[in-house]
N, C-alpha and C. Protein backbone atom coordinates (compact mmCIF):
# COMPACT_ATOMS: atom_id res chain seq x y z
N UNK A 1 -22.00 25.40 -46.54
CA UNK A 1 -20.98 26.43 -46.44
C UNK A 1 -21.59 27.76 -46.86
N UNK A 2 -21.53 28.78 -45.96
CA UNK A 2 -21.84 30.14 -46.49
C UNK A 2 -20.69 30.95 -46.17
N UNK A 3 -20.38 31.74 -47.00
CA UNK A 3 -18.96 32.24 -47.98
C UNK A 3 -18.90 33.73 -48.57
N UNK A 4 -18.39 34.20 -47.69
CA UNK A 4 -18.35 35.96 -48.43
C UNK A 4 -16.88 36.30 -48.12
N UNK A 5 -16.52 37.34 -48.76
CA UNK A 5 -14.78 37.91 -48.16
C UNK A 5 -14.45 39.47 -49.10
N UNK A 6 -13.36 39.66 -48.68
CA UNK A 6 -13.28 41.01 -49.58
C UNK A 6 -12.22 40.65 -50.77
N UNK A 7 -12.37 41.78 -51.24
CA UNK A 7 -11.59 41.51 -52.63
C UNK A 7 -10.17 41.89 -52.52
N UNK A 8 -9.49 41.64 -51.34
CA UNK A 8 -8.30 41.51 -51.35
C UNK A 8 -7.52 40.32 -51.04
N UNK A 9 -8.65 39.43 -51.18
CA UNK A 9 -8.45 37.60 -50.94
C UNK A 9 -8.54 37.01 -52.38
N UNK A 10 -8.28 36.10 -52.23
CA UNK A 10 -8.25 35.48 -53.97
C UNK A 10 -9.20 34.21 -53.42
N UNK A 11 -10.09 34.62 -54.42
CA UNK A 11 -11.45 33.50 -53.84
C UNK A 11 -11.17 31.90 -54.24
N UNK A 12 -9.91 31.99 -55.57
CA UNK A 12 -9.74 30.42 -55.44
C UNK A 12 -9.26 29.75 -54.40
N UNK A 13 -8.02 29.94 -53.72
CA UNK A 13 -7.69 30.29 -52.21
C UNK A 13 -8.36 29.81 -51.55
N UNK A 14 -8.96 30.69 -51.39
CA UNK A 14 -9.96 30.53 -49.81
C UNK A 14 -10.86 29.16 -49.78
N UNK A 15 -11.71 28.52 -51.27
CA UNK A 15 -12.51 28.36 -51.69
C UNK A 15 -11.83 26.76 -51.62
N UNK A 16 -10.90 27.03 -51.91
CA UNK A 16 -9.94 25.75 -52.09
C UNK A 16 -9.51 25.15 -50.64
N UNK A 17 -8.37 25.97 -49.72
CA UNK A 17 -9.00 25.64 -48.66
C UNK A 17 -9.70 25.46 -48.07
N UNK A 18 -11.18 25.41 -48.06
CA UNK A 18 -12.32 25.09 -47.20
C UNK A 18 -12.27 23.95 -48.17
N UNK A 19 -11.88 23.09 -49.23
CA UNK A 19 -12.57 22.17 -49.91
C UNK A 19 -14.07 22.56 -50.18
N UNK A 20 -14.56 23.56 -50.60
CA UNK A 20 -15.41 23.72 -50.95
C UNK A 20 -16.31 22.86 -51.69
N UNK A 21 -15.80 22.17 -52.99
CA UNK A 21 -16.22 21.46 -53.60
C UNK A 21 -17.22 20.01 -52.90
N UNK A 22 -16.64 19.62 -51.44
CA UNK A 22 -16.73 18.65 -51.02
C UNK A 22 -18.23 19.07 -49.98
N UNK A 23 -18.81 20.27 -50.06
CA UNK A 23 -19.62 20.56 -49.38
C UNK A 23 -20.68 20.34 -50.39
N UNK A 24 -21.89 20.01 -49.64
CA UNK A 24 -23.19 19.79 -50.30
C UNK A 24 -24.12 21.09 -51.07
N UNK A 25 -23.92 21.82 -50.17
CA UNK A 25 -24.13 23.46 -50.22
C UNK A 25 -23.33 24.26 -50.34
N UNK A 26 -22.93 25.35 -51.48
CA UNK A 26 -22.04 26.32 -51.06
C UNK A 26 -23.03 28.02 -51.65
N UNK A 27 -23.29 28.53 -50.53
CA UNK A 27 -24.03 29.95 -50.31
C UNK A 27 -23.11 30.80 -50.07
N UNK A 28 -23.08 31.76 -51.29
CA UNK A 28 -22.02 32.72 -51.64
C UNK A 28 -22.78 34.05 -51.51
N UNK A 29 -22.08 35.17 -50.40
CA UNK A 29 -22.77 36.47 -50.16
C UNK A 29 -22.12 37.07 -49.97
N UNK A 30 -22.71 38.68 -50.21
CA UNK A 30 -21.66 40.04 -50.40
C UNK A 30 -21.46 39.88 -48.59
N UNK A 31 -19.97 40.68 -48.76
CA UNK A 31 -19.54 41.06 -47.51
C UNK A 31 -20.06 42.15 -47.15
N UNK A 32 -21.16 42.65 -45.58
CA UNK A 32 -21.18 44.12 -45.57
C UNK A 32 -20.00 45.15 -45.66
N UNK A 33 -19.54 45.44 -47.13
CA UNK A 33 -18.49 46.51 -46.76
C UNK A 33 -18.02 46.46 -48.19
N UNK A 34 -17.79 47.74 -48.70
CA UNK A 34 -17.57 48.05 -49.89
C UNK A 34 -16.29 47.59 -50.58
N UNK A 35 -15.43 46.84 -49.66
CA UNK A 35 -14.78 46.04 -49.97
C UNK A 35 -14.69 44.40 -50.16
N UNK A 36 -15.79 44.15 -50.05
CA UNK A 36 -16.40 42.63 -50.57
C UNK A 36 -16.05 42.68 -51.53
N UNK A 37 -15.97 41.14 -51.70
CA UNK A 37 -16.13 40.29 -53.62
C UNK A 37 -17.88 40.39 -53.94
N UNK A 38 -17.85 40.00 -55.12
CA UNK A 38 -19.71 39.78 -55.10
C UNK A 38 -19.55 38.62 -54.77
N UNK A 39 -20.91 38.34 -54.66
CA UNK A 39 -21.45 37.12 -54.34
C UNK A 39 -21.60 36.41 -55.56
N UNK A 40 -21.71 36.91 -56.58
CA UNK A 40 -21.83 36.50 -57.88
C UNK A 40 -20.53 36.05 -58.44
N UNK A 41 -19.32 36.82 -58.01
CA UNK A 41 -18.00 36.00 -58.44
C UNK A 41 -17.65 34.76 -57.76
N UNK A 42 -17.88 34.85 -56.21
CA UNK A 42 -17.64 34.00 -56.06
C UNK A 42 -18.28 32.73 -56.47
N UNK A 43 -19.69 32.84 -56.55
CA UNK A 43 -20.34 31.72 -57.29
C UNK A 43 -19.93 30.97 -58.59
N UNK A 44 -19.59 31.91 -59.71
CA UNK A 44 -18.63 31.53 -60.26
C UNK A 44 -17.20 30.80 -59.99
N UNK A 45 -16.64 31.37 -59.21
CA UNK A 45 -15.57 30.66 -58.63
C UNK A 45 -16.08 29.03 -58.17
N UNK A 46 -16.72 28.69 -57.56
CA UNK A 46 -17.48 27.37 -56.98
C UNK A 46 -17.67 26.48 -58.07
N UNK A 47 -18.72 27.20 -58.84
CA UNK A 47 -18.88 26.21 -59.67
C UNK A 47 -17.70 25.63 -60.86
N UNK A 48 -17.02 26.43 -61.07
CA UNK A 48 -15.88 26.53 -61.64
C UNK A 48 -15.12 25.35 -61.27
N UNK A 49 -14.97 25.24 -59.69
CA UNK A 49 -14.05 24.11 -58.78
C UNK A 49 -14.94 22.97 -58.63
N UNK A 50 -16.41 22.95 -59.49
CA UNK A 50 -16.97 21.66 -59.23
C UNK A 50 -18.31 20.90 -58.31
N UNK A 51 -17.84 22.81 -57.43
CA UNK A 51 -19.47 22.45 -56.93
C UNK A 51 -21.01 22.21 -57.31
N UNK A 52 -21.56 21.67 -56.56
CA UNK A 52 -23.11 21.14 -57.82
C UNK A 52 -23.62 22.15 -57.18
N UNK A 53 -24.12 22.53 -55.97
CA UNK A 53 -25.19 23.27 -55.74
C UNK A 53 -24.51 24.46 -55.17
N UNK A 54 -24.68 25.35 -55.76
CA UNK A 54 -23.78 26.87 -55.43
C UNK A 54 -25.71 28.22 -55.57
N UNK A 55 -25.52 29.02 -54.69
CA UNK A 55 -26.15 29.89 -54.38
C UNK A 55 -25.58 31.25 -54.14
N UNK A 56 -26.27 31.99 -54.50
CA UNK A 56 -25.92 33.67 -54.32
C UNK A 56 -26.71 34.44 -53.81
N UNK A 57 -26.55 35.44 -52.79
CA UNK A 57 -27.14 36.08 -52.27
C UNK A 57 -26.45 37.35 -52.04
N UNK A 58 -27.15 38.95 -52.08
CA UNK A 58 -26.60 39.78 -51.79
C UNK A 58 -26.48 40.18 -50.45
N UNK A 59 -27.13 39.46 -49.29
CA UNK A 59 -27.27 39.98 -47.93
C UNK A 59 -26.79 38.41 -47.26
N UNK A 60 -25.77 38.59 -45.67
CA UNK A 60 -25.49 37.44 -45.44
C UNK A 60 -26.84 36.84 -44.69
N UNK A 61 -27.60 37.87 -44.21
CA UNK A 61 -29.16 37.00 -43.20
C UNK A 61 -30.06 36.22 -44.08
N UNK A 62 -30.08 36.98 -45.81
CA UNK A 62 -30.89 35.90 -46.61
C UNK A 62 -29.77 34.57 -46.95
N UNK A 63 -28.33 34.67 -47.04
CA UNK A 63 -27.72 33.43 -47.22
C UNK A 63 -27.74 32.30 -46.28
N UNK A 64 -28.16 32.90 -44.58
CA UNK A 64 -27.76 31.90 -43.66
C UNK A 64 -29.58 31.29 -43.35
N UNK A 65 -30.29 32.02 -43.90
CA UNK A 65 -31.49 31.49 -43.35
C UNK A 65 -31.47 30.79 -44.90
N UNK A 66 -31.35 30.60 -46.34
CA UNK A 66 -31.77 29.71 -47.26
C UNK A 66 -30.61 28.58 -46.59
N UNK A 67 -29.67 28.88 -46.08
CA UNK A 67 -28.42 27.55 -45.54
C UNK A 67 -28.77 26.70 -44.73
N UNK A 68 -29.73 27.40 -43.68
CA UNK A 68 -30.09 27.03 -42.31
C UNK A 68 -31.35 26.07 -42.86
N UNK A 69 -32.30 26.88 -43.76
CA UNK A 69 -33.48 25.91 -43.91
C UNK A 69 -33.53 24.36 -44.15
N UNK A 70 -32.64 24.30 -45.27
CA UNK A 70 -32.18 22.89 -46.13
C UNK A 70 -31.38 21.91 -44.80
N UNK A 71 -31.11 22.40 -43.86
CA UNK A 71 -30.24 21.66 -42.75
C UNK A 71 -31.19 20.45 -42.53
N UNK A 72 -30.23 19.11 -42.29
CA UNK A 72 -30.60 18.16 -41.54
C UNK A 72 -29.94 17.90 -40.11
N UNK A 73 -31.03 17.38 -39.24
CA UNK A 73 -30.53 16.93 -37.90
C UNK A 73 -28.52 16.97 -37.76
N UNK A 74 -28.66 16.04 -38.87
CA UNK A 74 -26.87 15.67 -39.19
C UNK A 74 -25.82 16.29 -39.23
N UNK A 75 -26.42 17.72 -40.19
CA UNK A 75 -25.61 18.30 -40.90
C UNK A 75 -24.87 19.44 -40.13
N UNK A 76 -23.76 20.22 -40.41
CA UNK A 76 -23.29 21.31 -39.78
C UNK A 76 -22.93 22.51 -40.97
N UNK A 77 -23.25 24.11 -40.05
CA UNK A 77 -23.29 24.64 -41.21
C UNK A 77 -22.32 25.19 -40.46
N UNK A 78 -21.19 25.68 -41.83
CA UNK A 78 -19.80 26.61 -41.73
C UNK A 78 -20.02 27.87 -42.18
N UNK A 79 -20.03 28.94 -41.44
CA UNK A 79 -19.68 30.45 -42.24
C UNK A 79 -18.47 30.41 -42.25
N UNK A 80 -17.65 31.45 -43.27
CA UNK A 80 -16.41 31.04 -43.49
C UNK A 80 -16.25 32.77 -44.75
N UNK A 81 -15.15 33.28 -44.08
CA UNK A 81 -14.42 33.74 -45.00
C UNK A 81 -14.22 35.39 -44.87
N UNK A 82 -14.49 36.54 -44.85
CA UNK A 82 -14.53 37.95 -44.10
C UNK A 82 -15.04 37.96 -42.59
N UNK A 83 -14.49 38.31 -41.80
CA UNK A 83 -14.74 38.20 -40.41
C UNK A 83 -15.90 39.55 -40.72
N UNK A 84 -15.73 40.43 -41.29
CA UNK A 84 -17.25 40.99 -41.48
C UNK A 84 -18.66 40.25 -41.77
N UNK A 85 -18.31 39.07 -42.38
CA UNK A 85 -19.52 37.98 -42.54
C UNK A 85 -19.88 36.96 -41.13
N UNK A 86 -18.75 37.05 -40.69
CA UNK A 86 -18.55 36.10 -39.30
C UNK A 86 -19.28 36.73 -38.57
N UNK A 87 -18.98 38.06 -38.88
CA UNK A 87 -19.37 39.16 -37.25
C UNK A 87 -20.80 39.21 -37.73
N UNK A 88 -21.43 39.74 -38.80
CA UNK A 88 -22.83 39.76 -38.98
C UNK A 88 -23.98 38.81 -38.84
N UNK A 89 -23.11 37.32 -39.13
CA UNK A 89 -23.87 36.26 -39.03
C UNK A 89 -24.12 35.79 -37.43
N UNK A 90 -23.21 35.90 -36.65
CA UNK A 90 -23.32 35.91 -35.07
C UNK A 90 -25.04 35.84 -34.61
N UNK A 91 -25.20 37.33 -34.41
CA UNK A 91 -26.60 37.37 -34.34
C UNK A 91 -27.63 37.16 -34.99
N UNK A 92 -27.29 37.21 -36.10
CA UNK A 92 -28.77 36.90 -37.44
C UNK A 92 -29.16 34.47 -36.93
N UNK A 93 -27.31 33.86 -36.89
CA UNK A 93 -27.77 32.79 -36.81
C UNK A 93 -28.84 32.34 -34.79
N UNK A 94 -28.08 33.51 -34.21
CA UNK A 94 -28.68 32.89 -32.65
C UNK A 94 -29.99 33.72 -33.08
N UNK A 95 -30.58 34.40 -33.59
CA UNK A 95 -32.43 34.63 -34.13
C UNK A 95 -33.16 33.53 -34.85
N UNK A 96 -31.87 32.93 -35.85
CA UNK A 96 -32.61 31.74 -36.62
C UNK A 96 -32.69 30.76 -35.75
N UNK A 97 -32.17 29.95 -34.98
CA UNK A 97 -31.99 28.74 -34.05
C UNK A 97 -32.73 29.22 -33.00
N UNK A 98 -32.73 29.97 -32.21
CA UNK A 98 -33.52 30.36 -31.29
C UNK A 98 -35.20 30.37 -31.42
């Protein structure tokens, strides 16, 4: 799971709906836009709800390429949470896979 939003969301919320906890990975990054959460709260937030392996990053291209690396054949990765993170990750993930 890689995870950014603005701070007019309540990150338990969001964090909670995705079941976060239940993900293997959760990669937490600033939203481009001065209305992001940090990446650092939300990490807090995660681990807080139980997650084991929680990550922070200030840029979403370094969150989706440390997300992308650790991938197995199996696995599926979710961005999730500011459609400003959605929209940025678009192209950064079709450069990584490609």
């Amino acid at each position: 799971l890689v995870v950014g939003m603005l701070k007019s969301r309540n990150p338990e919320e969001l964090l909670g709906a995705l079941r976060a906890d239940d993900f293997d990975l959760v990669v937490c990054c600033n939203a481009p836009t001065p209305r992001g959460t940090p990446a650092s709260e939300l990490m807090k937030v995660a681990q807080a709800m139980g997650c084991d392996d929680v990550q922070s990053f200030d840029k979403v291209d370094a969150a989706l390429s440390y997300a992308y690396r650790g991938l197995r054949a199996e696995d599926a990765l979710l961005v999730a949470g500011s459609l400003y993170v959605v929209g940025e990750a678009r192209p950064v993930l079709r450069t990584i896979i490609a």
